[in-house]
Coordinates of C-alpha atoms in Angstrom, one line a residue:
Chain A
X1 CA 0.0 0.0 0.0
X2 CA 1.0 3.3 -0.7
X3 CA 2.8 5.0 2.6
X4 CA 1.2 8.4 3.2
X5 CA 3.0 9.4 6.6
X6 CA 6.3 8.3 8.1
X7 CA 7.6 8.7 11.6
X8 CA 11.4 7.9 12.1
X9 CA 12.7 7.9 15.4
X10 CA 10.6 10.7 16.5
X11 CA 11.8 12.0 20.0
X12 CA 10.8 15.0 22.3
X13 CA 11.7 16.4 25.4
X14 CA 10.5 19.1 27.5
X15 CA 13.7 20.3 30.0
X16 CA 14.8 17.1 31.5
X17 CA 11.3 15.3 30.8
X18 CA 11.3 12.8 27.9
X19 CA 8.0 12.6 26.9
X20 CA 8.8 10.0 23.6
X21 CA 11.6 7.9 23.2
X22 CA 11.9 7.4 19.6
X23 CA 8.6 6.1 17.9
X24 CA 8.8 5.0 14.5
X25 CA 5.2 4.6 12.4
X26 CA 4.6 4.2 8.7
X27 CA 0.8 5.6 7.8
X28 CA -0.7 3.7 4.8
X29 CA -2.7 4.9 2.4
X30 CA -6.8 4.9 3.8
X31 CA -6.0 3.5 7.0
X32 CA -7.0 4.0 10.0
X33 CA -4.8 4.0 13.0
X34 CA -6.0 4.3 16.5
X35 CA -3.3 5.9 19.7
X36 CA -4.2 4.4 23.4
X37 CA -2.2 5.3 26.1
X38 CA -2.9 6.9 29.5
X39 CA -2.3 10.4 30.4
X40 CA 1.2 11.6 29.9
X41 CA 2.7 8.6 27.8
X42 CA 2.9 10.5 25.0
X43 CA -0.1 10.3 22.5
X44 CA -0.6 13.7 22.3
X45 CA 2.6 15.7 21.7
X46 CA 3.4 12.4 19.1
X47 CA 0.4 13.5 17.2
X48 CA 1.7 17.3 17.7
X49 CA 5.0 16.1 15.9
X50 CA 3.4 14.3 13.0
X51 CA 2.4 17.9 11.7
X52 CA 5.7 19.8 13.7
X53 CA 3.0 22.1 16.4
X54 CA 5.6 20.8 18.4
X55 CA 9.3 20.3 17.0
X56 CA 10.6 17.2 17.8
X57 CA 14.0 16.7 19.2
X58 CA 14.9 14.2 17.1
X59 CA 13.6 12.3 14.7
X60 CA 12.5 12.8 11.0
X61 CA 9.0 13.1 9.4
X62 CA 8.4 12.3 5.8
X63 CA 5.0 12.8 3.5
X64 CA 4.3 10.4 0.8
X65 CA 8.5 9.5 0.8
X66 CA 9.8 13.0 1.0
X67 CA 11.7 14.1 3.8
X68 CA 10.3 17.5 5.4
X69 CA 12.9 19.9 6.5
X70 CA 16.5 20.1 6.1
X71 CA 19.4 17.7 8.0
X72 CA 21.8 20.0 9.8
X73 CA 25.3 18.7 8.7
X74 CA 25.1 15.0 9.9
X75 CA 24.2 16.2 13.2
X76 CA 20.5 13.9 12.7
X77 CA 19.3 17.3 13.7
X78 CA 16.1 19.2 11.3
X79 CA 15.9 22.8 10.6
X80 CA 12.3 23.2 9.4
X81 CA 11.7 26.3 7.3
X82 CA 8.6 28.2 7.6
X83 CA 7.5 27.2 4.2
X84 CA 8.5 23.7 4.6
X85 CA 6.1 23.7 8.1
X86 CA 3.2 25.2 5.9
X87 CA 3.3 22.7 2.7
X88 CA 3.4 19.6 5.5
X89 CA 0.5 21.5 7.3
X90 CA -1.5 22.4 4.9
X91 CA -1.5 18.6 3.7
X92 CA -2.2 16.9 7.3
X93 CA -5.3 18.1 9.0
X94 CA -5.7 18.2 12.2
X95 CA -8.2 18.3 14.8
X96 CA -8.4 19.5 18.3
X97 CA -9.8 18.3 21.9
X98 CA -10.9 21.8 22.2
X99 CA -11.9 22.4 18.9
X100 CA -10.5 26.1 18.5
X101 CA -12.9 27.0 16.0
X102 CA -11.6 30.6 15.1
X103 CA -14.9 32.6 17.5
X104 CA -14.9 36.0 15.7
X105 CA -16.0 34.2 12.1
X106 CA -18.4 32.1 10.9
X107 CA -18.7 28.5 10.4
X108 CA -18.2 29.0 6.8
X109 CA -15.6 31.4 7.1
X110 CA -13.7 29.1 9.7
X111 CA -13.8 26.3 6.9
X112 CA -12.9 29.0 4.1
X113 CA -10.2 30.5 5.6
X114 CA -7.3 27.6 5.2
X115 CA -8.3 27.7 1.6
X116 CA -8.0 31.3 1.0
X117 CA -4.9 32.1 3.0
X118 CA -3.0 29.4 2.6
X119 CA -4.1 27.4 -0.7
X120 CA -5.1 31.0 -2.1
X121 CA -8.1 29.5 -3.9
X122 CA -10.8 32.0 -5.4
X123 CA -13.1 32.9 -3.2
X124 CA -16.2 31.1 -4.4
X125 CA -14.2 28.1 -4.9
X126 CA -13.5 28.1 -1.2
X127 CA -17.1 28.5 -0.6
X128 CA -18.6 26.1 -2.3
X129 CA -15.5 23.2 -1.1
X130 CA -16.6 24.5 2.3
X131 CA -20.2 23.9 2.2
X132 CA -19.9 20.4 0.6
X133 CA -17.5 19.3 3.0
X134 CA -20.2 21.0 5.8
X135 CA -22.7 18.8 4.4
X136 CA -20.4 16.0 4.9
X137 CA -20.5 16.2 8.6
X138 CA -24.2 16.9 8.5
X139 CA -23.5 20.9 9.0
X140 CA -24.6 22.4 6.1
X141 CA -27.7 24.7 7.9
X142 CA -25.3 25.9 10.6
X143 CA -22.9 27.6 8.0
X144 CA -24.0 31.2 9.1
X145 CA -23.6 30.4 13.2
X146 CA -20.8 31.7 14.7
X147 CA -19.2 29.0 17.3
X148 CA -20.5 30.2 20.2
X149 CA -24.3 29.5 19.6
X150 CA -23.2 25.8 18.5
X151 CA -22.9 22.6 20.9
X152 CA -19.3 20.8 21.4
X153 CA -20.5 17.9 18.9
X154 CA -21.1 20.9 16.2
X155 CA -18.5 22.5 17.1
X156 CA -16.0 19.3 16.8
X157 CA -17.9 18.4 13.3
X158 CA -17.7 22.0 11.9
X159 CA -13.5 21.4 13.1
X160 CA -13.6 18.4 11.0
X161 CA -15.3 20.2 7.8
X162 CA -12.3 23.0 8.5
X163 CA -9.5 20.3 8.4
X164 CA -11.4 17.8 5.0
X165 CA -11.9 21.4 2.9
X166 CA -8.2 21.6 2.9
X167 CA -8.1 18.4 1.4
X168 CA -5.9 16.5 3.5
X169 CA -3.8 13.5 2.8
X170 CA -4.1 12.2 6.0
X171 CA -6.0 13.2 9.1
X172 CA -5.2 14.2 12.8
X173 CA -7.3 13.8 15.6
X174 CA -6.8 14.4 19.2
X175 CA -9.1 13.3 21.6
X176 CA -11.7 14.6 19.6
X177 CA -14.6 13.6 21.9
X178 CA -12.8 13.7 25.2
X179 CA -14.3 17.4 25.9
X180 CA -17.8 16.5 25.0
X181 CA -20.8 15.5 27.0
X182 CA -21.5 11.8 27.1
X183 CA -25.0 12.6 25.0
X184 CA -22.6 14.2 22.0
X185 CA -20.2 11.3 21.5
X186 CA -21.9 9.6 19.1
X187 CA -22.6 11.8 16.7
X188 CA -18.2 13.0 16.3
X189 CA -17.6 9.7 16.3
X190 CA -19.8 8.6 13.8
X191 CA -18.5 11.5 11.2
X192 CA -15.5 10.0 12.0
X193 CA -16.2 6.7 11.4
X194 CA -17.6 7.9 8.4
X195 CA -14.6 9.6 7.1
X196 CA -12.8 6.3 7.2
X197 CA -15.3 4.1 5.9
X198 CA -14.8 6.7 2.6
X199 CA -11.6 5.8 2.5
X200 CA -10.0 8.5 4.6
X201 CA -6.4 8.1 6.2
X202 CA -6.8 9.0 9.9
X203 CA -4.9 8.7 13.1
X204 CA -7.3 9.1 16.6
X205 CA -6.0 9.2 19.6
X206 CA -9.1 8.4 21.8
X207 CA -10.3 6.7 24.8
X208 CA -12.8 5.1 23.1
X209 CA -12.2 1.7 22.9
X210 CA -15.5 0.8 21.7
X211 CA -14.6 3.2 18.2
X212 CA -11.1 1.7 18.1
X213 CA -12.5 -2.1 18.0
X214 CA -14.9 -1.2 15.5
X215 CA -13.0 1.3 13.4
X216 CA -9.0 0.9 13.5
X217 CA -7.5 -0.8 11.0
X218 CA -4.5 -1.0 13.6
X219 CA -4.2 0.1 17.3
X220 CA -1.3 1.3 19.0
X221 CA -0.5 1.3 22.8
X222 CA 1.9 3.8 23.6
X223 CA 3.8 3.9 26.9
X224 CA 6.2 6.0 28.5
X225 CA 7.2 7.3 25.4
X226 CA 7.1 4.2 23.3
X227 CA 4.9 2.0 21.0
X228 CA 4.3 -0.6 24.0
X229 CA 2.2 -3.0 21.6
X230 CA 0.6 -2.3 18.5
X231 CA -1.7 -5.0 16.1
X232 CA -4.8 -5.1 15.1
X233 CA -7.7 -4.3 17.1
X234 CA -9.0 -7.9 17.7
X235 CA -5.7 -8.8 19.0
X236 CA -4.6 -5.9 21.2
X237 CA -8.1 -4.9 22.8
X238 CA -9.1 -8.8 23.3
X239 CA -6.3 -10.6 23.6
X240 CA -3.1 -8.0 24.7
X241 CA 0.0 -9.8 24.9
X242 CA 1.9 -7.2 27.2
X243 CA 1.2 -6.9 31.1
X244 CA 0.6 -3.3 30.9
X245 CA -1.7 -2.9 28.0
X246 CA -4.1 -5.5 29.9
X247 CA -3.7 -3.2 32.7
X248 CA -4.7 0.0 30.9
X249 CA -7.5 -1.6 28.9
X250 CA -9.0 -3.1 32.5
X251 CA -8.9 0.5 33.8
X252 CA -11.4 0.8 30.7
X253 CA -13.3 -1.7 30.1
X254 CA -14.0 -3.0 34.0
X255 CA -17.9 -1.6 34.3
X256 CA -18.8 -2.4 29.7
X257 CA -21.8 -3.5 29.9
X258 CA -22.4 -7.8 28.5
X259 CA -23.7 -8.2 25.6
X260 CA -26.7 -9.8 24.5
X261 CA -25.4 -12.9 22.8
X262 CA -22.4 -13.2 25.5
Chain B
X1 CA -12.4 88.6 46.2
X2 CA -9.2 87.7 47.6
X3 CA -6.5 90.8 46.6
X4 CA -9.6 92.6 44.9
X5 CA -8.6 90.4 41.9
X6 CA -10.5 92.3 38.5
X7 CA -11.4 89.6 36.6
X8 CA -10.7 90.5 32.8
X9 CA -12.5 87.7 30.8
X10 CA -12.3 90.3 27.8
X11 CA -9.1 89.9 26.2
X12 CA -9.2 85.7 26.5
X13 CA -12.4 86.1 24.7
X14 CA -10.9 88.5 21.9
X15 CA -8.6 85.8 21.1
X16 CA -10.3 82.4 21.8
X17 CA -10.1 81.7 17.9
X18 CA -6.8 82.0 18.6
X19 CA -6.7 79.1 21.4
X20 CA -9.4 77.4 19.4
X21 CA -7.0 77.1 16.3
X22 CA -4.3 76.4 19.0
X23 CA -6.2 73.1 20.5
X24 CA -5.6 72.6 16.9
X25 CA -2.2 71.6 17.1
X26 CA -3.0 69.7 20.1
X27 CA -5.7 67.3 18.2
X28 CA -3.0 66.9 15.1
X29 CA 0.1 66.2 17.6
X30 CA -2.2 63.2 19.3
X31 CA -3.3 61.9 16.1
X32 CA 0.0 61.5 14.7
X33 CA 1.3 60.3 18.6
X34 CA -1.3 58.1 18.5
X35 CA -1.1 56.3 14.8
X36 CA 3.2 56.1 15.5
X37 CA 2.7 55.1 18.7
X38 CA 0.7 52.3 18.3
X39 CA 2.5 51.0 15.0
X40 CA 5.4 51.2 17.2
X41 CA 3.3 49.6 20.2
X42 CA 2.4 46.3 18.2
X43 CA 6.0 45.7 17.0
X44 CA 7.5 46.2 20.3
X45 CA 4.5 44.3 21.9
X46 CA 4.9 41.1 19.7
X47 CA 9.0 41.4 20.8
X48 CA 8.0 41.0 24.1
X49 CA 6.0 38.5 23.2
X50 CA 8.9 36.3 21.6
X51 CA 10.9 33.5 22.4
X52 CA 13.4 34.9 21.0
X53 CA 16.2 37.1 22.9
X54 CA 17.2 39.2 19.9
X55 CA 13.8 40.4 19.7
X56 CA 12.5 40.2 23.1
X57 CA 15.5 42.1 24.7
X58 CA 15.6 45.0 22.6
X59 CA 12.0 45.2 23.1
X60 CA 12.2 45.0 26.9
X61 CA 14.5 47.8 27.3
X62 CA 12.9 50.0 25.0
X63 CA 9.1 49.3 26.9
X64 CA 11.3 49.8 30.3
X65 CA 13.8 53.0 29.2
X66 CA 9.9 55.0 27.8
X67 CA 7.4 53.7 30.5
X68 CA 9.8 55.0 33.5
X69 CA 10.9 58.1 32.8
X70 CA 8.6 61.3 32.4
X71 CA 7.5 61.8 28.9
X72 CA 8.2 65.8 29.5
X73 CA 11.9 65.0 30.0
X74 CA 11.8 62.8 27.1
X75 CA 10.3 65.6 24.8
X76 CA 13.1 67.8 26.6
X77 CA 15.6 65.5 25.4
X78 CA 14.2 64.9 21.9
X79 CA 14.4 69.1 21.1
X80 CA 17.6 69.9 22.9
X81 CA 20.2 66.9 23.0
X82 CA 19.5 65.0 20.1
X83 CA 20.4 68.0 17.8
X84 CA 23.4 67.3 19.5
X85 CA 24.3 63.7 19.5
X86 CA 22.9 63.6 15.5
X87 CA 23.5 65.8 12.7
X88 CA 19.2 66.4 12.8
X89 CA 17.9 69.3 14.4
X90 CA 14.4 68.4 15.3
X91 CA 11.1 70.8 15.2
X92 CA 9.1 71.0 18.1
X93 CA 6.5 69.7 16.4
X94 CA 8.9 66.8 15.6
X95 CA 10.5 66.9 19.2
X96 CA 7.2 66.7 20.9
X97 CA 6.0 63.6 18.1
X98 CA 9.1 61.7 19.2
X99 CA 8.8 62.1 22.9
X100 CA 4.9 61.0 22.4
X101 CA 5.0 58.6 20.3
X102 CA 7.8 56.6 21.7
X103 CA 6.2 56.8 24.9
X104 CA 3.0 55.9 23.8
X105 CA 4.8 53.6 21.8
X106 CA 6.1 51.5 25.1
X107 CA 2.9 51.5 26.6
X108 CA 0.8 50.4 24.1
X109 CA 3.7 47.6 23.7
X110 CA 2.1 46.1 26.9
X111 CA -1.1 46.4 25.8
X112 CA -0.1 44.2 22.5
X113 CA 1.4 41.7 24.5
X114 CA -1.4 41.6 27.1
X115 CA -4.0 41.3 24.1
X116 CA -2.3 38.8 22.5
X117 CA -1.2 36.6 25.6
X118 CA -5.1 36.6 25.9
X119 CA -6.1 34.5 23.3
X120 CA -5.6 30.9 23.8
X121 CA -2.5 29.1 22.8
X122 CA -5.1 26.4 20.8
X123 CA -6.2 29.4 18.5
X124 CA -2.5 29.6 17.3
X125 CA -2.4 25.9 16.6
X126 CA -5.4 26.1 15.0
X127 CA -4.1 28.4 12.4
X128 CA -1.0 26.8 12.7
X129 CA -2.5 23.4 11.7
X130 CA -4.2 25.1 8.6
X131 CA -0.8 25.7 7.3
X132 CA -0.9 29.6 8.5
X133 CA 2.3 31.3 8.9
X134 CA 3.4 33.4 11.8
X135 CA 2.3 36.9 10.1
X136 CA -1.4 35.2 8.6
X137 CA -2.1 33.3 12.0
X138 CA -1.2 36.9 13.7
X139 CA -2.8 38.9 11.3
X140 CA -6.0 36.9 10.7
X141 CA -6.7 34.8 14.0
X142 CA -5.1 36.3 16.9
X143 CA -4.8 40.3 16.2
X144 CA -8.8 40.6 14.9
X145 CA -9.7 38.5 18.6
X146 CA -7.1 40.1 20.6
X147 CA -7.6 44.3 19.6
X148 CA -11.5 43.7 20.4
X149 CA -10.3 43.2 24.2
X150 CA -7.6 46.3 23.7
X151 CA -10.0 48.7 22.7
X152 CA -10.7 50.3 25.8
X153 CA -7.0 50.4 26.7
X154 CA -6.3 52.0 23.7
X155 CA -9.1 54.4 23.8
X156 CA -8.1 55.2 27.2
X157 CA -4.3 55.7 26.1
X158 CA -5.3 58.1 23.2
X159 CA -6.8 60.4 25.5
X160 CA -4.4 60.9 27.8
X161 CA -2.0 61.8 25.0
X162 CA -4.5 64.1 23.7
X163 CA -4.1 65.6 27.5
X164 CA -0.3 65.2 27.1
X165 CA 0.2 67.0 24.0
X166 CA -0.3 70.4 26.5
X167 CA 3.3 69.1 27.4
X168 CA 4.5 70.5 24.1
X169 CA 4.1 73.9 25.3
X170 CA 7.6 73.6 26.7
X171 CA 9.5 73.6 23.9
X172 CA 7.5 76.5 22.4
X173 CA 5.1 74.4 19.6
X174 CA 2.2 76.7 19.4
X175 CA -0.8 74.9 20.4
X176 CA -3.6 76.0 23.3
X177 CA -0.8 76.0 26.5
X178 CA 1.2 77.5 25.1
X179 CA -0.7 80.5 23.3
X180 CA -2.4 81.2 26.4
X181 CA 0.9 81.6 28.4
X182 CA 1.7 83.9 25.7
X183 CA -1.9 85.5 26.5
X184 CA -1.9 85.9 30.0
X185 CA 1.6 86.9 30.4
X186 CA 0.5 90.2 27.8
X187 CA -2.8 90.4 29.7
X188 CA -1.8 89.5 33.0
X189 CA -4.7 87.3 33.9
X190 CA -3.3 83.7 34.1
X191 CA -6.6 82.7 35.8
X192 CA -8.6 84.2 33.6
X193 CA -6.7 82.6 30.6
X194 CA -6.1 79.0 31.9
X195 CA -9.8 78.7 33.1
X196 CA -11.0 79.2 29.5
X197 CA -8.0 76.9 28.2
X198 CA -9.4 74.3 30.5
X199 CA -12.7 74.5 29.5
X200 CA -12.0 74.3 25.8
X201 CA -10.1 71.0 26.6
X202 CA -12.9 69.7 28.5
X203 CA -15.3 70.5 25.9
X204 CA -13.2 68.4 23.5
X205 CA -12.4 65.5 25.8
X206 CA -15.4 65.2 28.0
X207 CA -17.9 64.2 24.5
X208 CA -14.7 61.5 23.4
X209 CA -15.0 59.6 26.9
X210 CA -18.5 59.3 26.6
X211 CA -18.4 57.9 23.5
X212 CA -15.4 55.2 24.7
X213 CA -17.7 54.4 27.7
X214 CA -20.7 53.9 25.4
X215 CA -18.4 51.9 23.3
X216 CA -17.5 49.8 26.2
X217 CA -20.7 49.2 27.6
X218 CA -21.9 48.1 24.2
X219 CA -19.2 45.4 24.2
X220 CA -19.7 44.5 27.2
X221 CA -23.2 43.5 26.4
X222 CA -22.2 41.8 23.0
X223 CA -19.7 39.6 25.2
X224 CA -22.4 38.5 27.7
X225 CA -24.7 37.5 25.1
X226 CA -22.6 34.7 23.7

């Protein structure tokens, strides 16, 4: 399958802390990779790295083959240019536990305003990629609101229709229910489960376990600042092989409910 | 009246075009303060702001070197020493335009960098994410958010220099102070003349603050209602 995404060696620390350890992940091509791991190993500022909101301190990222950045001597050590950080940006979307809709525009003009300022598309070109990919989510009639007057499920959606207008080669998403109300779940994850039924190539870092059984094509476990055990969802969320992912998932999964046919 | 003082309204009013034409001076000497100083507010607002030392340092001493020391012995210094130390001998006009916009410059610096510390760190990723430079994400996502909750700082600043610019008077530039020390010391009624020079100012400044606190209120509303 064609590789979309690679992480090589990717490392970060903040002062003495060393939040990852050198993780290495090929993306392919419409897959969908889910990131476990409890607070503080490292899910989140990995996902930051993939799209360089936070610079690694070692490591190197390359889209569809190409190495972004520039090796310092032989040092192992990236300078990232400003327009080298835009070209990768502008071709991963991303998404947000907080959503960070932009509050002083639109929904429309929140989904328009990557296309215009950074893929300079025409105006009405913008517009129209912005409501199709509203409708996507199931948006299209809020396209006048501004944030404020929406719910955190809108909200997340309309974030999702920001990040898909861009058209994205692959997809970031961080926690992207984790700030919701239980009731509003469902309907981000089922956009999202959406997305990658179509085909889309996604990585989630979630606490869902329920979406990552029934959605991942693979699941990672990530502790203390490495890929702890990764496979595919039937074998790492049933059948874990490592005593500390059975841990974490029985910190999850102790009060599921049975069901019927079990 | 104490020392039989003979109040002599007559020749202030003879020459209150004059003063009037003089608060003049004053309006055009904030409005350019004000436009400089800001311009130079948001550039040495977002060096503060940095990460960077060779920005942030520069910017640091500049905000600290305008915001503590008084802006009449900066405008002092602008009209008689630096003639001296360069080969440009400055206007009072230009003089008192220095000394006001630099120190307007440093303290609307603080306001930038308070604005803009404001708005959420997630807004800059946001923009950042989109593929946004520094200047777009500034430009289009964090100024447009951040100078709606600087407004009434700013507003507030601007009138103060609009008080301030009676500080030219020193250095002779010809606006209201300092024609009515030229008219009281001919006429010998200093009360007579600064009373009416205050009250022109007040007609001028009270209407502006009413406006700002209209402004403000109206904002005030539009952020409780989302």
């Amino acid at each position: 399958m064609t590789e979309i995404l690679r992480a090589e060696g990717i490392r970060k620390s903040f002062g003495d802390l060393e939040i990852l350890k050198g993780v290495d992940l090929t993306v392919s091509e419409g897959e969908t990779i889910v990131i476990l791991g409890s607070s503080g190993s490292g899910k989140s500022t990995f996902l930051r790295c993939l799209n360089l909101l936070e610079e690694p301190s070692g490591g190197k990222i390359y889209l569809r083959g190409a190495l972004v950045g520039a090796e310092v001597g032989a040092t192992g050590k990236m300078k990232y240019s400003e327009s080298a950080l835009s070209k990768l940006r502008s071709r991963v979307g991303m998404c947000f536990q907080q959503f960070n809709l932009f509050p002083h525009m639109t929904v429309l003009q929140n989904v328009m305003e990557g296309q215009v300022t950074v893929l300079k598309r025409p105006r009405a070109e913008a517009e129209e990629a912005a409501r199709k990919q509203l409708g996507h989510v199931g948006m299209e009639d809020k396209a006048d609101s501004f944030p404020s007057q929406l719910s955190g499920g809108q909200m997340q959606r309309a974030a999702i229709a920001r990040a898909l207008a861009m058209d994205p080669a692959v997809m970031l998403l961080d926690e992207p229910t984790s700030a919701l109300d239980p009731e509003l779940v469902g309907e981000v994850l089922r956009a999202i489960r959406q997305l990658s039924d179509e085909g889309m190539t996604m990585l989630v870092v979630t606490h869902e376990i329920g979406f990552a059984y029934h959605v991942a094509d693979r699941v990672l476990f990530l502790h203390q600042g490495v890929i702890h055990e990764s496979g595919r969802p039937g074998e790492i969320l049933i059948n874990p092989q490592k005593e500390r992912t059975r841990e974490f998932l029985h910190g999850h999964l102790q009060f599921s409910l049975p069901t019927e046919s079990g | 009246m104490t020392d039989g003082h003979v109040w002599n309204f007559a020749p202030v009013l003879e020459n209150l075009p004059l003063l009037v034409s003089g608060m003049g001076g004053n309006v055009l000497l904030a409005i350019c303060a004000i436009v400089a100083g800001f311009a130079v507010g948001l550039v040495g607002g977002l060096g503060r702001y940095s990460r960077k030392i060779i920005y942030r340092w520069p910017a640091t001493l500049f905000v600290e070197v305008f915001r503590n020391t008084p802006v009449l012995v900066q405008i002092m210094w602008f009209y008689f020493a630096f003639p001296v130390i360069s080969p440009f001998r400055v206007s009072s006009f230009t003089a008192a335009l220095l000394g006001l916009a630099l120190n307007t410059g440093a303290f609307s610096a603080e306001i930038f960098r308070g604005g803009i510390q404001s708005i959420s760190r997630g807004q800059w990723d946001a923009g950042g994410a989109l593929g946004m430079t520094y200047l777009q994400q500034l430009r289009r996502i964090v100024l447009p958010q951040a100078v709606k909750r600087m407004v009434p700082a700013f507003t507030n600043r601007a009138i103060e220099v609009l008080k301030m610019t009676t500080l030219a008077s020193t250095i002779a530039y010809g606006e209201i102070l300092y024609r009515g020390k030229v008219l009281s010391f001919s006429h010998f009624n200093p009360i007579e003349t600064y009373t009416v020079v205050a009250l022109l100012f007040f007609t001028l400044v009270y209407p502006l603050t009413r406006v700002v606190r209209r402004f403000e209120l109206s904002q005030k509303k539009d952020q409780s209602g989302d």
